[in-house]
C-alpha atoms as a PDB file:
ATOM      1  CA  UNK A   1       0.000   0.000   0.000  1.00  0.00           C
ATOM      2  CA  UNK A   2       1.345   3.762  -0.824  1.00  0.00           C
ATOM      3  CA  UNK A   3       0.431   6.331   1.471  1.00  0.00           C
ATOM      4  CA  UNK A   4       0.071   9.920   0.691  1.00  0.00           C
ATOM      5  CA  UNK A   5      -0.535  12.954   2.790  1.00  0.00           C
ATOM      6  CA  UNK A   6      -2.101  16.207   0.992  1.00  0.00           C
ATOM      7  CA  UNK A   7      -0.817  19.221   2.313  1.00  0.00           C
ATOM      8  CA  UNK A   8      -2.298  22.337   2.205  1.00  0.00           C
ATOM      9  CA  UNK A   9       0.037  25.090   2.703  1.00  0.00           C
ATOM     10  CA  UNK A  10       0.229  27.824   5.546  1.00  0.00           C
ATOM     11  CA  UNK A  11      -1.697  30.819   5.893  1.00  0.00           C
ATOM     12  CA  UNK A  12      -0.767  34.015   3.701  1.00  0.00           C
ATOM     13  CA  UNK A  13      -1.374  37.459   3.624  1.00  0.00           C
ATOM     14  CA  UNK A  14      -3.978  37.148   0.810  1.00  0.00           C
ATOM     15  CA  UNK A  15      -5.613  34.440   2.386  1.00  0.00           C
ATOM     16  CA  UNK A  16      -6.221  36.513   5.417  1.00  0.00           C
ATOM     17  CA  UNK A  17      -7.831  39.308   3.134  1.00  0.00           C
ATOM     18  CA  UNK A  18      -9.641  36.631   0.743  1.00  0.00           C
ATOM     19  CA  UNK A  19      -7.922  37.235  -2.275  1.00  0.00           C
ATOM     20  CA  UNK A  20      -7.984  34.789  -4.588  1.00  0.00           C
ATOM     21  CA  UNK A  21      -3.998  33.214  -4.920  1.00  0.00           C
ATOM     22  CA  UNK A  22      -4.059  31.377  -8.074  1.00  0.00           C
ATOM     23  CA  UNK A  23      -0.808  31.306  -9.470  1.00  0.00           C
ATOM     24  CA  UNK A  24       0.560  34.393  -7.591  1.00  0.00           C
ATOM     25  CA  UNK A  25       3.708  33.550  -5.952  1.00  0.00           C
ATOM     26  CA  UNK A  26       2.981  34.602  -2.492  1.00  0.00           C
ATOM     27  CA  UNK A  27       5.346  34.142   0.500  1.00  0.00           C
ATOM     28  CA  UNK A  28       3.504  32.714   3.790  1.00  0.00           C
ATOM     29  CA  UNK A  29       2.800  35.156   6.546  1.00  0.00           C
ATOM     30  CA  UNK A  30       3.960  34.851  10.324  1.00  0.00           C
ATOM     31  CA  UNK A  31       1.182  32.628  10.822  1.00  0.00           C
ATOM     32  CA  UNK A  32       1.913  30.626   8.158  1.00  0.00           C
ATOM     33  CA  UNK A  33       5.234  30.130   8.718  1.00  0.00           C
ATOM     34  CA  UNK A  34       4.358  29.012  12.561  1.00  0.00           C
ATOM     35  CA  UNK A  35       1.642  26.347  11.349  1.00  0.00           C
ATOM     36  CA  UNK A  36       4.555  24.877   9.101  1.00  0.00           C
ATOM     37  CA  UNK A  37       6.125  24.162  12.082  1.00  0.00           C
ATOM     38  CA  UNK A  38       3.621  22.775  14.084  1.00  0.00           C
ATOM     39  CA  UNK A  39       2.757  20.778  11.358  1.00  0.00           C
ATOM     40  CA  UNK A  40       6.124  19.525  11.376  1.00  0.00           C
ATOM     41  CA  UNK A  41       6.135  19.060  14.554  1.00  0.00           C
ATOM     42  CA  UNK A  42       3.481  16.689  14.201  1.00  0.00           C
ATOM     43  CA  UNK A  43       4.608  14.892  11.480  1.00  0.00           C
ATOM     44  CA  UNK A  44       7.687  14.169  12.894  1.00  0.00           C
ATOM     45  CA  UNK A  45       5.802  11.386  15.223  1.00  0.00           C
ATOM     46  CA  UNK A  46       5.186   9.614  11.951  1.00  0.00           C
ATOM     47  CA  UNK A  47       6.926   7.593   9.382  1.00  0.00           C
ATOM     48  CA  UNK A  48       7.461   9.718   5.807  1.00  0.00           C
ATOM     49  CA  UNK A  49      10.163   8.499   3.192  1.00  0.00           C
ATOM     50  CA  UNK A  50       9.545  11.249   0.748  1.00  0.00           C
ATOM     51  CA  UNK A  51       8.771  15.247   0.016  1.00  0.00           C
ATOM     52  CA  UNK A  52       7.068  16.684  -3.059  1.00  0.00           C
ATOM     53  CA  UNK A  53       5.955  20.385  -2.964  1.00  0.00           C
ATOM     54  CA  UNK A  54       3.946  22.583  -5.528  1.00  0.00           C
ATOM     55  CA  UNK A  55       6.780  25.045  -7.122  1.00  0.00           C
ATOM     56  CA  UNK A  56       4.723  28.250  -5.987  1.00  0.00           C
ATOM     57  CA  UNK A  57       6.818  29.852  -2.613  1.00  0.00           C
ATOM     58  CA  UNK A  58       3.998  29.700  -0.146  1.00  0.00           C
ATOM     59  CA  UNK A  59       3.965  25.504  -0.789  1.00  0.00           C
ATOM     60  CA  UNK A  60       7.350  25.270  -1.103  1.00  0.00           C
ATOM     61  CA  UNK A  61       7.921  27.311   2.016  1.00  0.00           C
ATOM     62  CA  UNK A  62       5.711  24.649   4.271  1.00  0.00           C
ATOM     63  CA  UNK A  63       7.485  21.893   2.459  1.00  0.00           C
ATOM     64  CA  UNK A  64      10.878  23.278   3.546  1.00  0.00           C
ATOM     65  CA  UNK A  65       9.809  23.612   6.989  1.00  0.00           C
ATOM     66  CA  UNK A  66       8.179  19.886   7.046  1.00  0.00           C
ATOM     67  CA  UNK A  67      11.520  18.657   5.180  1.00  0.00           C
ATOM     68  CA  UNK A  68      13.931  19.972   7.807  1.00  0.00           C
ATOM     69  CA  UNK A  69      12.137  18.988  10.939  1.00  0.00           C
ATOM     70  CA  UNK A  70      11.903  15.286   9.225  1.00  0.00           C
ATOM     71  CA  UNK A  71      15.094  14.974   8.304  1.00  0.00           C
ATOM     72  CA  UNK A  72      14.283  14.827   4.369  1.00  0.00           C
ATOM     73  CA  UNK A  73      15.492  16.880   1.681  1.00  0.00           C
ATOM     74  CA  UNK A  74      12.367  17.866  -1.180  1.00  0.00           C
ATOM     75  CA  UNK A  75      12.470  15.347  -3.326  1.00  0.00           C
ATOM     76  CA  UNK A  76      11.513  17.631  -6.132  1.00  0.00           C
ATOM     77  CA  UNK A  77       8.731  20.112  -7.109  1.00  0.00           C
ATOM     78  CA  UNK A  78       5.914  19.696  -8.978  1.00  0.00           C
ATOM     79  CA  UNK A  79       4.365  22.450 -11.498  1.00  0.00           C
ATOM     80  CA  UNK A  80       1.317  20.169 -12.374  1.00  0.00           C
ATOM     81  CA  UNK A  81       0.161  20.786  -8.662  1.00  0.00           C
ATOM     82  CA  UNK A  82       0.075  24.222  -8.113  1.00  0.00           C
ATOM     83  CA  UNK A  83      -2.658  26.150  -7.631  1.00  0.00           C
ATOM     84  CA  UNK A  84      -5.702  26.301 -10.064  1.00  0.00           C
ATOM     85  CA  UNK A  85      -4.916  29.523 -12.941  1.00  0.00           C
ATOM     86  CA  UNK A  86      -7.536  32.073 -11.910  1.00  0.00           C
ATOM     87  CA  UNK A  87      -7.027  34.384 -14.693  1.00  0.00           C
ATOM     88  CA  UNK A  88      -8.304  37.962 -14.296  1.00  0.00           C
ATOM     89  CA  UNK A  89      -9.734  37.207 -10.647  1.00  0.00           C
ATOM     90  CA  UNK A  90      -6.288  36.784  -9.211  1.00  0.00           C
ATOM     91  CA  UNK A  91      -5.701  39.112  -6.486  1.00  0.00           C
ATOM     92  CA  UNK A  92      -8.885  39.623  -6.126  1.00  0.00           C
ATOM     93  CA  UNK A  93     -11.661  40.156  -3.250  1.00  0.00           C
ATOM     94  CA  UNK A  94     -15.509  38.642  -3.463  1.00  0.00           C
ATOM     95  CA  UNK A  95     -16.267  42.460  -3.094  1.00  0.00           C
ATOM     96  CA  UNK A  96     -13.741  43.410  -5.849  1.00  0.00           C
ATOM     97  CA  UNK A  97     -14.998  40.781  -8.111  1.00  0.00           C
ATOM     98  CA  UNK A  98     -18.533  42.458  -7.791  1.00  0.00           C
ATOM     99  CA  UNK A  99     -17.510  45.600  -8.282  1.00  0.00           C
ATOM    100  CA  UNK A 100     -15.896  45.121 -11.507  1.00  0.00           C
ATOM    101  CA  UNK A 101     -18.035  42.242 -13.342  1.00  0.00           C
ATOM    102  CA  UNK A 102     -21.281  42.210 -11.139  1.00  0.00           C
ATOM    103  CA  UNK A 103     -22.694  39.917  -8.904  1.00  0.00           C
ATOM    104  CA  UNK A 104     -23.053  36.868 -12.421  1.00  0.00           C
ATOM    105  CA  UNK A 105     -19.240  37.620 -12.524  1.00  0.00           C
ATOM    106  CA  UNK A 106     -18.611  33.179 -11.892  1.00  0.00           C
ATOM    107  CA  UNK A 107     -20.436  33.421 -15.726  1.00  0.00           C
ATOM    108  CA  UNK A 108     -18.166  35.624 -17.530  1.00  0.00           C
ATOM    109  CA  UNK A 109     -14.970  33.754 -18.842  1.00  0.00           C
ATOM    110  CA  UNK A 110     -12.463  34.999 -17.059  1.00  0.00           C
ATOM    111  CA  UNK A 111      -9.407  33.176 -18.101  1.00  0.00           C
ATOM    112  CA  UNK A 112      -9.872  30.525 -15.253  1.00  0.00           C
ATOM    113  CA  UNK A 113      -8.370  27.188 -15.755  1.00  0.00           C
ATOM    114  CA  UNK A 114     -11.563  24.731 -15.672  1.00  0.00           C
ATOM    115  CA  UNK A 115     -12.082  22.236 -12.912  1.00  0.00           C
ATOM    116  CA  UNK A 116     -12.103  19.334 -15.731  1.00  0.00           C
ATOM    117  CA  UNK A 117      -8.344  20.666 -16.473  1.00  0.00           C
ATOM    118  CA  UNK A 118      -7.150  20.958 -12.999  1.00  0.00           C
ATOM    119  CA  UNK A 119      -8.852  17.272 -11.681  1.00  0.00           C
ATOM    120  CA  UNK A 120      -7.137  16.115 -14.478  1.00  0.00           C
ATOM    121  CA  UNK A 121      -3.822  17.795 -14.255  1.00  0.00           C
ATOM    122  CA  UNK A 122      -3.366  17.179  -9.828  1.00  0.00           C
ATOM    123  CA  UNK A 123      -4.930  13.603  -9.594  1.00  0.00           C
ATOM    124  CA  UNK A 124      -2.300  12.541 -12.790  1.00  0.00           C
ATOM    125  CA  UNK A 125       0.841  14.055 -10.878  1.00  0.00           C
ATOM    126  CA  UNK A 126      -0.342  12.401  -7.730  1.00  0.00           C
ATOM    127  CA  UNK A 127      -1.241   9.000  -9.652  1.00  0.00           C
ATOM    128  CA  UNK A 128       2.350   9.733 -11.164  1.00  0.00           C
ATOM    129  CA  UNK A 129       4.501   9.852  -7.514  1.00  0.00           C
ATOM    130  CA  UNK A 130       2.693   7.124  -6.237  1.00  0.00           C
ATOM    131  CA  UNK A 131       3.748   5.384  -9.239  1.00  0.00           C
ATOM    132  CA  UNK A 132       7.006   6.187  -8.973  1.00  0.00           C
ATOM    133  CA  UNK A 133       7.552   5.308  -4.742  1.00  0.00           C
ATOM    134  CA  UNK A 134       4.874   1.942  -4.550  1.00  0.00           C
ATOM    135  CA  UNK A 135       4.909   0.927  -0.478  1.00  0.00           C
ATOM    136  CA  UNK A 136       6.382   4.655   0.041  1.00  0.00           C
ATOM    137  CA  UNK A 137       4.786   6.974   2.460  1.00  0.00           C
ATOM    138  CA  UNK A 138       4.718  10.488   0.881  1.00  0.00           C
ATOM    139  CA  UNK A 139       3.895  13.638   1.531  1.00  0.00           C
ATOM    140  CA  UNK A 140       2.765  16.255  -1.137  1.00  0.00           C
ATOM    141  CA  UNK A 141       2.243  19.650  -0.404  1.00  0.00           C
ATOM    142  CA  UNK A 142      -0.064  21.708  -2.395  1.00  0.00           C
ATOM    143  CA  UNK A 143      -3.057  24.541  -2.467  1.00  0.00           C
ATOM    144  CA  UNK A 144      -6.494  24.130  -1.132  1.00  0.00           C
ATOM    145  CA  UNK A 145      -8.426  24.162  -4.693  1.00  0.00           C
ATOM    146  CA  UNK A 146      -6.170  22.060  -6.867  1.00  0.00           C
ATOM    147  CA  UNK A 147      -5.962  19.562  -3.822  1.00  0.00           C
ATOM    148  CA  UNK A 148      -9.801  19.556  -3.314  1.00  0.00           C
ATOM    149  CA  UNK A 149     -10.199  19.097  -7.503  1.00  0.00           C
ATOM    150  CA  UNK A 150      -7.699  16.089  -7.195  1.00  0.00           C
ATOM    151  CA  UNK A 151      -9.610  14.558  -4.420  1.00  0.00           C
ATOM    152  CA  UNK A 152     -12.656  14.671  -6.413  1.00  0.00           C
ATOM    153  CA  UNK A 153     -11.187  12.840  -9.532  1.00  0.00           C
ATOM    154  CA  UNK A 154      -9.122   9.843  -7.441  1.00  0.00           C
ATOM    155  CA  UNK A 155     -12.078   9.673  -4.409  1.00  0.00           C
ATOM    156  CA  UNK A 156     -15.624  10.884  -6.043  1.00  0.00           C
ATOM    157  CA  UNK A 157     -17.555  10.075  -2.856  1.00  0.00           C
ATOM    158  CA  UNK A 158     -15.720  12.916  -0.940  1.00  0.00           C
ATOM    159  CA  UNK A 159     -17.024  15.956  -0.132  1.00  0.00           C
ATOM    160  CA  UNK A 160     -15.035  17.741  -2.614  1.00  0.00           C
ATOM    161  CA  UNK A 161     -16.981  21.388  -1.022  1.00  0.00           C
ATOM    162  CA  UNK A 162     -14.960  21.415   1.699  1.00  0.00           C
ATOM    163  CA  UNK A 163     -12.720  24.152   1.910  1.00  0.00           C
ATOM    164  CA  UNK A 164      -9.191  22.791   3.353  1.00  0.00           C
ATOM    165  CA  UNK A 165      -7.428  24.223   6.167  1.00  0.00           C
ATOM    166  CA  UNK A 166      -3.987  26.061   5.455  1.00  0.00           C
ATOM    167  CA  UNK A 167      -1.796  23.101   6.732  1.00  0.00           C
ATOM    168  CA  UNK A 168      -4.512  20.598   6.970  1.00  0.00           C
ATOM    169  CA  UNK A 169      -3.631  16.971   6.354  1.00  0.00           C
ATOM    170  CA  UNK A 170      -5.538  14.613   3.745  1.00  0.00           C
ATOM    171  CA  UNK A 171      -3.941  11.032   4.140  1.00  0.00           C
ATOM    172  CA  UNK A 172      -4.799   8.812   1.137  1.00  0.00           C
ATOM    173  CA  UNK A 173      -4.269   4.945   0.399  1.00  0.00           C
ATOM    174  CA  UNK A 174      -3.419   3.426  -2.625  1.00  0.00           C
ATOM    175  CA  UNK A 175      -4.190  -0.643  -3.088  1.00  0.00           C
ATOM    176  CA  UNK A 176      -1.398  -2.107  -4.913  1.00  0.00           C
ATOM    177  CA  UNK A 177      -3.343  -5.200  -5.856  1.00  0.00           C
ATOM    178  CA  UNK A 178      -6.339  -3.234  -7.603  1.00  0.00           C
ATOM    179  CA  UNK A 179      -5.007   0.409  -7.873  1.00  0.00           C
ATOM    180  CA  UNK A 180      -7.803   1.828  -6.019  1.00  0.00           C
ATOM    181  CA  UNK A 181      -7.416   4.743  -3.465  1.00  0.00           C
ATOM    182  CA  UNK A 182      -8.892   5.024   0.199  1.00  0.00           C
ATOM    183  CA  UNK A 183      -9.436   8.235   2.465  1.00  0.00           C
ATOM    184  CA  UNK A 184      -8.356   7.684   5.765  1.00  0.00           C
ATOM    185  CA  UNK A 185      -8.215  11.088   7.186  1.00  0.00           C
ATOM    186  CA  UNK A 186      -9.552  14.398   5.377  1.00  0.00           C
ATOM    187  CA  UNK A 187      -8.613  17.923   6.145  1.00  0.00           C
ATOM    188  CA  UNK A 188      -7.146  17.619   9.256  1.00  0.00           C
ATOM    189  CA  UNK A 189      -5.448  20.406  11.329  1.00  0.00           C
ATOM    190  CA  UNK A 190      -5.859  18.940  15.078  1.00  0.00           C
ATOM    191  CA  UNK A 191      -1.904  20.169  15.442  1.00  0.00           C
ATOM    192  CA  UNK A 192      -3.702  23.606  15.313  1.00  0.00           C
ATOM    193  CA  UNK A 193      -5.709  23.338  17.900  1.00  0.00           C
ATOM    194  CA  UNK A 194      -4.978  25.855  21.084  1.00  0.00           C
ATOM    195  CA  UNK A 195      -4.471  23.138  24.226  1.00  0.00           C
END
């Protein structure tokens, strides 16, 4: 069996005002930063052979912070996971979205990559490292829509609404005998949780 964890990365700036990310190349914030490391913290209690991480900064940020508390180095970075395109709508606010296009603005074509293209495009790279480390545990580290898209492609009975935490955990399975994948823990972020 292959296990993956799903990463989503640590809060930024634009998160915090609701912007929309897409393939801006945002740093994480303080907070960010500090749920990296908590994360990592967590982690470390577990067994994880290898590293992958979205090439966008704010992914590749939480993956360096998971990779040096482990003990790992990033065993490369992936392009085909980062963030959905959002076209004209990056750096943008709900409000600011409104303002400019009106409240049908989700109508208009924008420039945003499709969700066909992006369940597509995450679930093969994930499909793709499993393939690559079969029996590995591996972590991937990604953004919340592309992650959520994936999900919905390898697992359709997930809730694929569900927006994911900034350093939540998704832990998948994949069956070596039939190729089939399992959820065994979605969207967790318990190692953020004030004691």
């Amino acid at each position: 069996m292959t296990t993956i964890g799903l990463i989503r990365h640590g809060s930024t700036a634009w998160n915090k005002e609701g912007r929309v990310q897409g393939h801006t190349d945002n740093s994480l914030d303080a907070e960010g930063l500090q749920q990296a490391q908590l994360l990592a913290e967590r982690l470390s209690t577990e067994q994880w052979d290898y590293i992958y991480s979205s090439d966008l900064l704010r992914a590749r940020q939480t993956a360096e912070v998971i990779a040096e508390r482990l003990g790992l180095e990033i065993t490369g970075l992936a392009p085909g996971i980062r963030e959905m395109y959002a076209g004209l709508i990056e750096g943008t606010t709900q409000q600011e979205r409104i303002e400019r296009w009106g409240t049908d603005w989700k109508t208009l074509d924008l420039g945003l990559e499709t969700l066909e293209a992006s369940e597509l495009r995450g679930s093969e790279v994930i499909e793709e490292i499993a393939a690559r480390h079969p029996g590995s545990h591996i972590l991937i580290v990604s953004h919340g829509v592309i992650l959520r898209s994936s999900l919905r492609r390898l697992l359709p009975e997930l809730d694929g609404t569900v927006l994911l935490n900034n350093t939540s955990i998704t832990r998948i399975t994949k069956s070596e005998s039939d190729g089939s994948w399992n959820c065994e823990l979605y969207n967790c972020a318990r190692h953020l949780e004030k004691e």
